mmCIF file of C-alpha atoms (C1' of nucleotides) in Angstrom:
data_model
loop_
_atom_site.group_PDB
_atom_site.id
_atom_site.type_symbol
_atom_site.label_atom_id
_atom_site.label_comp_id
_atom_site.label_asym_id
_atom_site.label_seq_id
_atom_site.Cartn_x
_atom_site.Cartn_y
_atom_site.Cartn_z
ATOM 1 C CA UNK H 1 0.469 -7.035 20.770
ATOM 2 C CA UNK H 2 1.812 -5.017 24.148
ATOM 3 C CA UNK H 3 3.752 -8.502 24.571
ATOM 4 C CA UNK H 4 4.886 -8.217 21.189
ATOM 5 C CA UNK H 5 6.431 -4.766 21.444
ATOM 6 C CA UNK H 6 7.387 -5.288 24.809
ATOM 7 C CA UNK H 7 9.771 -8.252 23.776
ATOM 8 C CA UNK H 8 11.158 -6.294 21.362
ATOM 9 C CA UNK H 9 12.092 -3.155 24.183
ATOM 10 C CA UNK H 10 9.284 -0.842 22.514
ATOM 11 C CA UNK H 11 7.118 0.551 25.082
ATOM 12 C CA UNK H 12 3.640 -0.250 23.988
ATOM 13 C CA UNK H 13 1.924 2.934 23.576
ATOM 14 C CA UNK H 14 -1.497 2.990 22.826
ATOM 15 C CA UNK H 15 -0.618 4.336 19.223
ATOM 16 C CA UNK H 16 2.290 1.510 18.764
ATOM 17 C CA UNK H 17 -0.335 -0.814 19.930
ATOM 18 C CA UNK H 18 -2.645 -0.155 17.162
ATOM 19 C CA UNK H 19 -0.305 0.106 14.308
ATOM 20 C CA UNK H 20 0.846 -2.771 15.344
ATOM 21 C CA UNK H 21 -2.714 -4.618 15.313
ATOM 22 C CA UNK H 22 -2.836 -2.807 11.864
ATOM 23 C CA UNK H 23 -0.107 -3.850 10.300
ATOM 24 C CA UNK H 24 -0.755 -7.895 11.736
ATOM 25 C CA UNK H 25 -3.918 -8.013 11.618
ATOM 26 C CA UNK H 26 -4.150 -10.785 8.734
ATOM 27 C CA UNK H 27 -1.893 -11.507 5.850
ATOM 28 C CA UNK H 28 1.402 -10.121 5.365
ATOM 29 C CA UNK H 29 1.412 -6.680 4.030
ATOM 30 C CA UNK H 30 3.431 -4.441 2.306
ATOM 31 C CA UNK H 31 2.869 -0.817 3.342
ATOM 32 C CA UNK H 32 4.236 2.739 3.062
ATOM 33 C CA UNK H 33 3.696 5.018 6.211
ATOM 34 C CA UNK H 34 0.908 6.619 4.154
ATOM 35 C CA UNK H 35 -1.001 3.761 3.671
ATOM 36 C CA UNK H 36 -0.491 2.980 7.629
ATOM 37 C CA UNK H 37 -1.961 6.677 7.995
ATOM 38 C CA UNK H 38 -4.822 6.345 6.216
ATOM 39 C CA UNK H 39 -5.746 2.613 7.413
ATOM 40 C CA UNK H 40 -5.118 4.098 11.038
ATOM 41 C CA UNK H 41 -7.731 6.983 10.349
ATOM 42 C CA UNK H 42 -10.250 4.677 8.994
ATOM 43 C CA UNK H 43 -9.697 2.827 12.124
ATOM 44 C CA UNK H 44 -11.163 4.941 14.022
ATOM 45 C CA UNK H 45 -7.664 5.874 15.357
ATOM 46 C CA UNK H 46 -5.955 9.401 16.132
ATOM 47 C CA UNK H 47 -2.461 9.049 15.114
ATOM 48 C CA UNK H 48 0.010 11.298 13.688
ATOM 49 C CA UNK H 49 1.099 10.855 10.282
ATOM 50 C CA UNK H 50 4.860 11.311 12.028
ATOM 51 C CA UNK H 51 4.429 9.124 14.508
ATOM 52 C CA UNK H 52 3.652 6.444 12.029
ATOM 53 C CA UNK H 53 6.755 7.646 10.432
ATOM 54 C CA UNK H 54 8.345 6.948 13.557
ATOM 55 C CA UNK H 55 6.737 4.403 14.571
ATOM 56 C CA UNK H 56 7.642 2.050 11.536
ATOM 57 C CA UNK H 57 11.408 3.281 11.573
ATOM 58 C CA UNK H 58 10.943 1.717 15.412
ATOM 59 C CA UNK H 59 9.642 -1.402 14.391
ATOM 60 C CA UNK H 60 12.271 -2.198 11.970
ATOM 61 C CA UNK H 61 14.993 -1.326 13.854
ATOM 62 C CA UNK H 62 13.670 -4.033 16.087
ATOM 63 C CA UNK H 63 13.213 -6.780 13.236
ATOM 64 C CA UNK H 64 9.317 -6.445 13.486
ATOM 65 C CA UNK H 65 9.168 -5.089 9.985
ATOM 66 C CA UNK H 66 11.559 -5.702 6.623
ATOM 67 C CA UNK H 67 11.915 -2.481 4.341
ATOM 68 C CA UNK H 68 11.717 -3.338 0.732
ATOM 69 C CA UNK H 69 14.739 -2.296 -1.407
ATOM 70 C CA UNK H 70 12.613 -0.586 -3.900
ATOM 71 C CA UNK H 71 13.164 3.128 -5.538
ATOM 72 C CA UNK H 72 11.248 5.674 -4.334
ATOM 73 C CA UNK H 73 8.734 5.818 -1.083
ATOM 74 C CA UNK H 74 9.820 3.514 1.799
ATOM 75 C CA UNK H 75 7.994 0.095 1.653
ATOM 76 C CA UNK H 76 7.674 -1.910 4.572
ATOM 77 C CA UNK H 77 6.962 -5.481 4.394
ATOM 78 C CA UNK H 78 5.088 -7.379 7.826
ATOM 79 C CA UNK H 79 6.921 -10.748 6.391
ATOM 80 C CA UNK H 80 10.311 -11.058 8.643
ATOM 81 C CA UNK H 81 10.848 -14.289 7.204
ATOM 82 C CA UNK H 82 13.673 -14.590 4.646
ATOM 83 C CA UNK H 83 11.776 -14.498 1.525
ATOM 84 C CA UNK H 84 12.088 -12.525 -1.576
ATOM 85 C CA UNK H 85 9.998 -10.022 -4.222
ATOM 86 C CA UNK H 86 7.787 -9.642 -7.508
ATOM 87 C CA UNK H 87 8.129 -5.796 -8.167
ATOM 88 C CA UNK H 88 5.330 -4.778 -10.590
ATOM 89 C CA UNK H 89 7.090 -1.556 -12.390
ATOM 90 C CA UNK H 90 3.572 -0.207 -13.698
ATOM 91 C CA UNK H 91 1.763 -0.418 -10.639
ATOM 92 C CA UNK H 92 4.524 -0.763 -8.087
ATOM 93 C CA UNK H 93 2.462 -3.671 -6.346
ATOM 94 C CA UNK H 94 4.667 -6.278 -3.998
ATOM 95 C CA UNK H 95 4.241 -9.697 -4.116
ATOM 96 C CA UNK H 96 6.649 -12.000 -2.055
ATOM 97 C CA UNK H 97 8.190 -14.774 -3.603
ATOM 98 C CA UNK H 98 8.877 -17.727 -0.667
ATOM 99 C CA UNK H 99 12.274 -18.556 0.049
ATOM 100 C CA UNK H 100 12.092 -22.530 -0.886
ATOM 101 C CA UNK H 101 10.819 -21.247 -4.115
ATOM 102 C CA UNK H 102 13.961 -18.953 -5.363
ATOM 103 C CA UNK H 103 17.666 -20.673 -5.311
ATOM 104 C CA UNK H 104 20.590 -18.297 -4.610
ATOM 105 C CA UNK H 105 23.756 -20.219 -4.834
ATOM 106 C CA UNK H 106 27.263 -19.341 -5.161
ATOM 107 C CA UNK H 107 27.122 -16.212 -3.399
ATOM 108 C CA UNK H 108 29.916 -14.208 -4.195
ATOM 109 C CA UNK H 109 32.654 -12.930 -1.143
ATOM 110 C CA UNK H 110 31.925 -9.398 -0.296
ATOM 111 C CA UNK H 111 34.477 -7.014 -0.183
ATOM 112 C CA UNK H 112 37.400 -7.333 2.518
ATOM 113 C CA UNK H 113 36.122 -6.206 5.230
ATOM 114 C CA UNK H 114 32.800 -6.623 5.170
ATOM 115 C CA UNK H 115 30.013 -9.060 6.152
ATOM 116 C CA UNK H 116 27.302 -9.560 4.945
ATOM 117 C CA UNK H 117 23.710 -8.274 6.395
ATOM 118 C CA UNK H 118 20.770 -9.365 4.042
ATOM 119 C CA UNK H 119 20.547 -10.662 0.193
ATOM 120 C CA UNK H 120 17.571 -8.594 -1.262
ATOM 121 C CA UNK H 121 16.321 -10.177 -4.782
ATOM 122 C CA UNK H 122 13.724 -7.877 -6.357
ATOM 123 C CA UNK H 123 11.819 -9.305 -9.365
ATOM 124 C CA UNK H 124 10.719 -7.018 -11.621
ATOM 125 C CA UNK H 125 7.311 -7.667 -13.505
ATOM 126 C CA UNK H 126 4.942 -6.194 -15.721
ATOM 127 C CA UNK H 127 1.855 -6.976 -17.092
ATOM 128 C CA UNK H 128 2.191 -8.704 -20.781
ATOM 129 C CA UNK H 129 -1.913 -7.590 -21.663
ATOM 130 C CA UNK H 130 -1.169 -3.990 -20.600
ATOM 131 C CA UNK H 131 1.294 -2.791 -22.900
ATOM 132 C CA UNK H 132 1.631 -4.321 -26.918
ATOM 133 C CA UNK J 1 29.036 10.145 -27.951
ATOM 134 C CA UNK J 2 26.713 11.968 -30.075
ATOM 135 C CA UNK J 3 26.898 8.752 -32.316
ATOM 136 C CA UNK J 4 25.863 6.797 -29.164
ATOM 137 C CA UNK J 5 22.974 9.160 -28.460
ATOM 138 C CA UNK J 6 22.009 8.891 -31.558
ATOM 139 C CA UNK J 7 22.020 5.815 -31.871
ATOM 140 C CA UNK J 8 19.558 5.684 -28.608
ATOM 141 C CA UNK J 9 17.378 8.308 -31.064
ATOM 142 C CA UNK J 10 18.260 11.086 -28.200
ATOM 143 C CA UNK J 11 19.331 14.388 -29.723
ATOM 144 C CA UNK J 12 23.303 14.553 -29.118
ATOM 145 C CA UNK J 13 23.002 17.978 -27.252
ATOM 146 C CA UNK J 14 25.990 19.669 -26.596
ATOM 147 C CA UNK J 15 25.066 18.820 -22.239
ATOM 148 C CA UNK J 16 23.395 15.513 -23.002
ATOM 149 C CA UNK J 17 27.430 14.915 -24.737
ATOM 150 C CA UNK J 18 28.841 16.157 -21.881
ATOM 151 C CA UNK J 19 27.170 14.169 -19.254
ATOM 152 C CA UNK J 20 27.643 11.440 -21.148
ATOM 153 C CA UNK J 21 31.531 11.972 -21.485
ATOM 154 C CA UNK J 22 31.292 12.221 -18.099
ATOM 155 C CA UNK J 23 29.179 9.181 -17.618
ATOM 156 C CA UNK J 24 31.180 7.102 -19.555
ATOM 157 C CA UNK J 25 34.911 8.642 -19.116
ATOM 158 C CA UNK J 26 35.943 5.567 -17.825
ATOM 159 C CA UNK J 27 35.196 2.634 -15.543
ATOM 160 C CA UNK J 28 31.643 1.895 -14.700
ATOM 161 C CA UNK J 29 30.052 3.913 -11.858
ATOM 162 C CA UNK J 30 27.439 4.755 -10.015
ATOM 163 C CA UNK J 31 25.933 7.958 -9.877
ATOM 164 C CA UNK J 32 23.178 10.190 -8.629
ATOM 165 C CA UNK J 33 22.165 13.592 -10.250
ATOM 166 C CA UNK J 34 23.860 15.028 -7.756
ATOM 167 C CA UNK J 35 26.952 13.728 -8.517
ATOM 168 C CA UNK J 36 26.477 14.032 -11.830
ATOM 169 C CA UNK J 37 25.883 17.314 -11.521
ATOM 170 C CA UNK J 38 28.888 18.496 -9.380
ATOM 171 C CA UNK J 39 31.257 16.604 -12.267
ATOM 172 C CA UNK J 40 30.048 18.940 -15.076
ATOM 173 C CA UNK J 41 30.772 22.077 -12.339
ATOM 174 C CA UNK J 42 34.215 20.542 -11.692
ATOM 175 C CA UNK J 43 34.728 19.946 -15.878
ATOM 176 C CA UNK J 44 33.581 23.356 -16.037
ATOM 177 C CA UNK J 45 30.335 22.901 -18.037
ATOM 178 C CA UNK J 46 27.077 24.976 -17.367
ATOM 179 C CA UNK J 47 24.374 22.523 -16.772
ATOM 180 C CA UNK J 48 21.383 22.686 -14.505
ATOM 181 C CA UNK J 49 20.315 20.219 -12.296
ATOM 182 C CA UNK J 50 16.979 19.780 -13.636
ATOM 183 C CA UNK J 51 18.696 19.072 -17.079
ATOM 184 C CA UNK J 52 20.857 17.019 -15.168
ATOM 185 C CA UNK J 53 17.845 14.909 -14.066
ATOM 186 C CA UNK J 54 15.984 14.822 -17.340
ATOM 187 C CA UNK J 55 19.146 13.596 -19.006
ATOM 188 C CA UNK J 56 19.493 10.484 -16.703
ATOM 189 C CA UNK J 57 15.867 9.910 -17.095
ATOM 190 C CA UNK J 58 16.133 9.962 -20.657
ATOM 191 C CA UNK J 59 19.009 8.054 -21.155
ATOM 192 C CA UNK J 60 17.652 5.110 -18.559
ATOM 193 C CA UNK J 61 14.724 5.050 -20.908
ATOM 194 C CA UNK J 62 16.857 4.611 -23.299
ATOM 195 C CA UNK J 63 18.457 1.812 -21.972
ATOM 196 C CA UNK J 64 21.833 3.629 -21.565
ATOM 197 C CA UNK J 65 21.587 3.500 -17.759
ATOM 198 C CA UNK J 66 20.367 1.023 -15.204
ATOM 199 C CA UNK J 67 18.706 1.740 -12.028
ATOM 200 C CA UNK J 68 19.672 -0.039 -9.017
ATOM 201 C CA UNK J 69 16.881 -0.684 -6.657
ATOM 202 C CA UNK J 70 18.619 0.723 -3.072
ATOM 203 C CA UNK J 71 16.045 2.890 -0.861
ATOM 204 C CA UNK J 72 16.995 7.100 -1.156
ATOM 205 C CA UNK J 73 18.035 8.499 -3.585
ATOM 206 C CA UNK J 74 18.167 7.150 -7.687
ATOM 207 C CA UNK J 75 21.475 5.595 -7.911
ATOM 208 C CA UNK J 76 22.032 4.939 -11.399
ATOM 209 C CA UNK J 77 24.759 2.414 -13.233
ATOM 210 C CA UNK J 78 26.543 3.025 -16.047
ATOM 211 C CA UNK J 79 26.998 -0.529 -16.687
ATOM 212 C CA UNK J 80 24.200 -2.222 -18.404
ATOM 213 C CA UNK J 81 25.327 -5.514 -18.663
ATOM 214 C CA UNK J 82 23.807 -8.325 -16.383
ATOM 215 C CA UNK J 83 25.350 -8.135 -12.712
ATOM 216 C CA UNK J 84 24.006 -7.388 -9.370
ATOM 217 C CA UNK J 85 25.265 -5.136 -6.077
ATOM 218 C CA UNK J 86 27.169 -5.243 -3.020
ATOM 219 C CA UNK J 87 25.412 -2.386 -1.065
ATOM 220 C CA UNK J 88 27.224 -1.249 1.764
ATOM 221 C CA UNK J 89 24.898 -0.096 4.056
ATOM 222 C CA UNK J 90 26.923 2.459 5.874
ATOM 223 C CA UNK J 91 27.937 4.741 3.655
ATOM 224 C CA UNK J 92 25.464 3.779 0.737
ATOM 225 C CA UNK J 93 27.961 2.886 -1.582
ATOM 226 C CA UNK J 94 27.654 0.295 -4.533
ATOM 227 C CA UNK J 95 29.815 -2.430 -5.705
ATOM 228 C CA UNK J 96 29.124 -4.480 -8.944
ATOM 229 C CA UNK J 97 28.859 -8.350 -8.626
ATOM 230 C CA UNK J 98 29.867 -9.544 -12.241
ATOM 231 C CA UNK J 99 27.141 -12.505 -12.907
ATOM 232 C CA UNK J 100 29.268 -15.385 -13.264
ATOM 233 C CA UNK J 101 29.431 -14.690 -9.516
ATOM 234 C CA UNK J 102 26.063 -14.778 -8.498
ATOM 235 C CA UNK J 103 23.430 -17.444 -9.303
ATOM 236 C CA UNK J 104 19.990 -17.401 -9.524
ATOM 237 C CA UNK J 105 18.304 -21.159 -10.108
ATOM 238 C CA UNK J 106 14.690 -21.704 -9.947
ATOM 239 C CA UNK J 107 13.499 -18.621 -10.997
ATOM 240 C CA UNK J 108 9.783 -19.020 -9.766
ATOM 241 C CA UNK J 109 6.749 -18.515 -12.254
ATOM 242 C CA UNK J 110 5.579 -15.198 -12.338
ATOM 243 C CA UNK J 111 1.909 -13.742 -10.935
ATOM 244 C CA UNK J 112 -0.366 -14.802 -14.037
ATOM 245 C CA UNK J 113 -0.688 -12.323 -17.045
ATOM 246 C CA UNK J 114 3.082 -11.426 -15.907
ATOM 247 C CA UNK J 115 5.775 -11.093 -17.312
ATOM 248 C CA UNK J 116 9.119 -10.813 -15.816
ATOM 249 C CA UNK J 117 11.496 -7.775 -17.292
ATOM 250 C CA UNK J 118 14.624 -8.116 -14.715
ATOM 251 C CA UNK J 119 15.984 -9.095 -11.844
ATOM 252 C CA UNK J 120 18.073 -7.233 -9.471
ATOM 253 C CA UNK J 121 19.903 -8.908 -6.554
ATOM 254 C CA UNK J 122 21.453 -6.285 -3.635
ATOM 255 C CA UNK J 123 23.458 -7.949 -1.310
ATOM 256 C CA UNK J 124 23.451 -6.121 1.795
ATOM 257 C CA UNK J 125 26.973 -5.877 3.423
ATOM 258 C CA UNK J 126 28.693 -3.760 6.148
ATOM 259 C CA UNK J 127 31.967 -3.009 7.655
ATOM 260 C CA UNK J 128 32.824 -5.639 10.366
ATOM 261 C CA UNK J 129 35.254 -3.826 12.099
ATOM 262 C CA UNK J 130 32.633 -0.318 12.279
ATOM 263 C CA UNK J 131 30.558 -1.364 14.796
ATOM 264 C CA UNK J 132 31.883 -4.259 17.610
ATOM 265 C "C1'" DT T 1 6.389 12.465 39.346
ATOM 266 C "C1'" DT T 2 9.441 11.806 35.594
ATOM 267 C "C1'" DC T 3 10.944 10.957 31.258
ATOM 268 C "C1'" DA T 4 9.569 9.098 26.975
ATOM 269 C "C1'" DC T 5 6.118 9.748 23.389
ATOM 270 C "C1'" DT T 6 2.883 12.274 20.549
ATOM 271 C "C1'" DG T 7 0.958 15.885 17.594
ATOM 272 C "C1'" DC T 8 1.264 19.769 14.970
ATOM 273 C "C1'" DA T 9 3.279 22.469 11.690
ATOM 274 C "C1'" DA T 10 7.228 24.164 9.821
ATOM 275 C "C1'" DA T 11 11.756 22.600 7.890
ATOM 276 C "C1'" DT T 12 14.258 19.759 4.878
ATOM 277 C "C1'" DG T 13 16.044 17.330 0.844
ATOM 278 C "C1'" DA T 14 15.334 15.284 -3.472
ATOM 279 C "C1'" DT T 15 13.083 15.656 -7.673
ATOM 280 C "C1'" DT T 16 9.814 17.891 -10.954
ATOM 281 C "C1'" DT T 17 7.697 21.530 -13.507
ATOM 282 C "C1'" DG T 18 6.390 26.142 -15.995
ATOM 283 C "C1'" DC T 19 7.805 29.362 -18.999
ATOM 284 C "C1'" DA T 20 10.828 32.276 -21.647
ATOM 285 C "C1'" DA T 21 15.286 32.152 -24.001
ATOM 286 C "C1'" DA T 22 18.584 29.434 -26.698
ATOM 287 C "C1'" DG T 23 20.072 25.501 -29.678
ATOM 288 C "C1'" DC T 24 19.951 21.738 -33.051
ATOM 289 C "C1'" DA T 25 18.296 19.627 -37.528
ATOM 290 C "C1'" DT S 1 12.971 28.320 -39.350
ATOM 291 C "C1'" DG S 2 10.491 25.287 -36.284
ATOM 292 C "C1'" DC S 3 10.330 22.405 -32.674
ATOM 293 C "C1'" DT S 4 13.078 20.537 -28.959
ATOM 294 C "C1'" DT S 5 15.846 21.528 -25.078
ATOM 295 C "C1'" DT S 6 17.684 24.308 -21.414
ATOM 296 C "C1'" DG S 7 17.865 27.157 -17.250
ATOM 297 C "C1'" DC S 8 16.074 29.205 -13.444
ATOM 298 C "C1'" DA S 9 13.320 29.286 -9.615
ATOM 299 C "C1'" DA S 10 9.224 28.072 -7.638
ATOM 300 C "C1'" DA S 11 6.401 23.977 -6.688
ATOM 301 C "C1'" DT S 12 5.900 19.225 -5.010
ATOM 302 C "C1'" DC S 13 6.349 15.107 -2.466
ATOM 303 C "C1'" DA S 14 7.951 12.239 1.093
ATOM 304 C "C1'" DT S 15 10.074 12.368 5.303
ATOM 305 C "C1'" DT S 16 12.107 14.570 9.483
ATOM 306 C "C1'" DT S 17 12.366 17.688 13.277
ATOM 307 C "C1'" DG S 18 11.385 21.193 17.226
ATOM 308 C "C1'" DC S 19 8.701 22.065 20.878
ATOM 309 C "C1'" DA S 20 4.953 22.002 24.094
ATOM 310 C "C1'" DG S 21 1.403 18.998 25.857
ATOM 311 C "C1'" DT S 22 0.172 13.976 27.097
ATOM 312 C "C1'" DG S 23 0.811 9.422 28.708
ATOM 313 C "C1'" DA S 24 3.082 5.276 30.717
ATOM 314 C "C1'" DA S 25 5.807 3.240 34.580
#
DNA sequence: TTCACTGCAAATGATTTGCAAAGCA
DNA sequence: TGCTTTGCAAATCATTTGCAGTGAA
């Protein structure tokens, strides 16, 4: 993990170190900074709620984390790999979608003068059994 | 407007009118209460912001708005036909992508007991001349 | 040792809410 | 007239920031 952070120019602080074991430990997640909190303190781990705040703003300005165009809190997603969303709209759950499995074609030009950064496709879902 | 709002089974208010006039003046845009808010100063009409924010709820549950799924602040649309967004990432700002220029093959299957209600596609752009 | 990082708590900004007054059907 | 809506300001919620103490190189 210190390797990890290191390549990306983060000085591997204890704290970075374990949010970063956190947030790879297993599967790809998709997290808020409160949900980092909380895992952190259950860990065993004394870390300031704004230094996770930090900490995650860090990691995806170095392309160690993907932040989930979704209204409302900040969602983080541990998957860097292009790859796309199911948004469930009564629970707000994440689940990805892999890239070989969604087709984007004819992508339109962007406005003159600009490139573009990142296609974002959100999928919005909702449970057919929940509401009539 | 009030029939339009009634139509939508809101009650044509003489502010709900008003922020729809102002909402719907002319081309399609895309607004935040905020905006919305400073438009009915500048057309001289007394309207709170919280009445500013119920309204756009209301009228997005309605149907009569769209929300487009950019981290911040609620950005709503006033165009509720199919299309997707150019979102410039500098300055926040929102372009429509009519939908015979985007599209979307192989929609994959939903989670089970699923069922998919939209699909929003934010293309991420920036200026290329900004930053070198 | 030095400078970056962390923690705390207060500050901020956006959005919501409670309650009394006003408006629409 | 009765019930919905509005307005104001205070309350919330998520996130950021200032500053003094702590830690990594």
């Amino acid at each position: 993990m210190a390797n990890k952070l290191a390549a990306a120019s983060i000085r591997p602080t204890r704290q970075r170190v374990r949010i970063g074991q956190i947030l790879w430990q297993s599967e790809h997640r998709h997290v808020t900074a409160e949900k980092v909190y909380m895992d952190c303190q259950e860990a065993g781990e004394r870390v300031s709620l704004a230094t996770v705040y930090n900490t995650l703003h860090q990691f995806r300005s170095a392309g160690l984390l993907r932040e989930v165009p979704v209204n409302g809190n900040c969602v983080y997603c541990t998957n860097i790999t292009p790859h796309h969303h199911f948004y469930n709209t009564e629970t707000g759950e994440l689940y990805d979608i892999p890239q070989d499995q969604m087709h984007l074609s004819q992508l339109p030009a962007p406005p003159s003068g600009m490139t573009v950064s990142g296609v974002d496709v959100v999928v919005r879902v909702k449970p057919n059994g929940g509401a009539a």
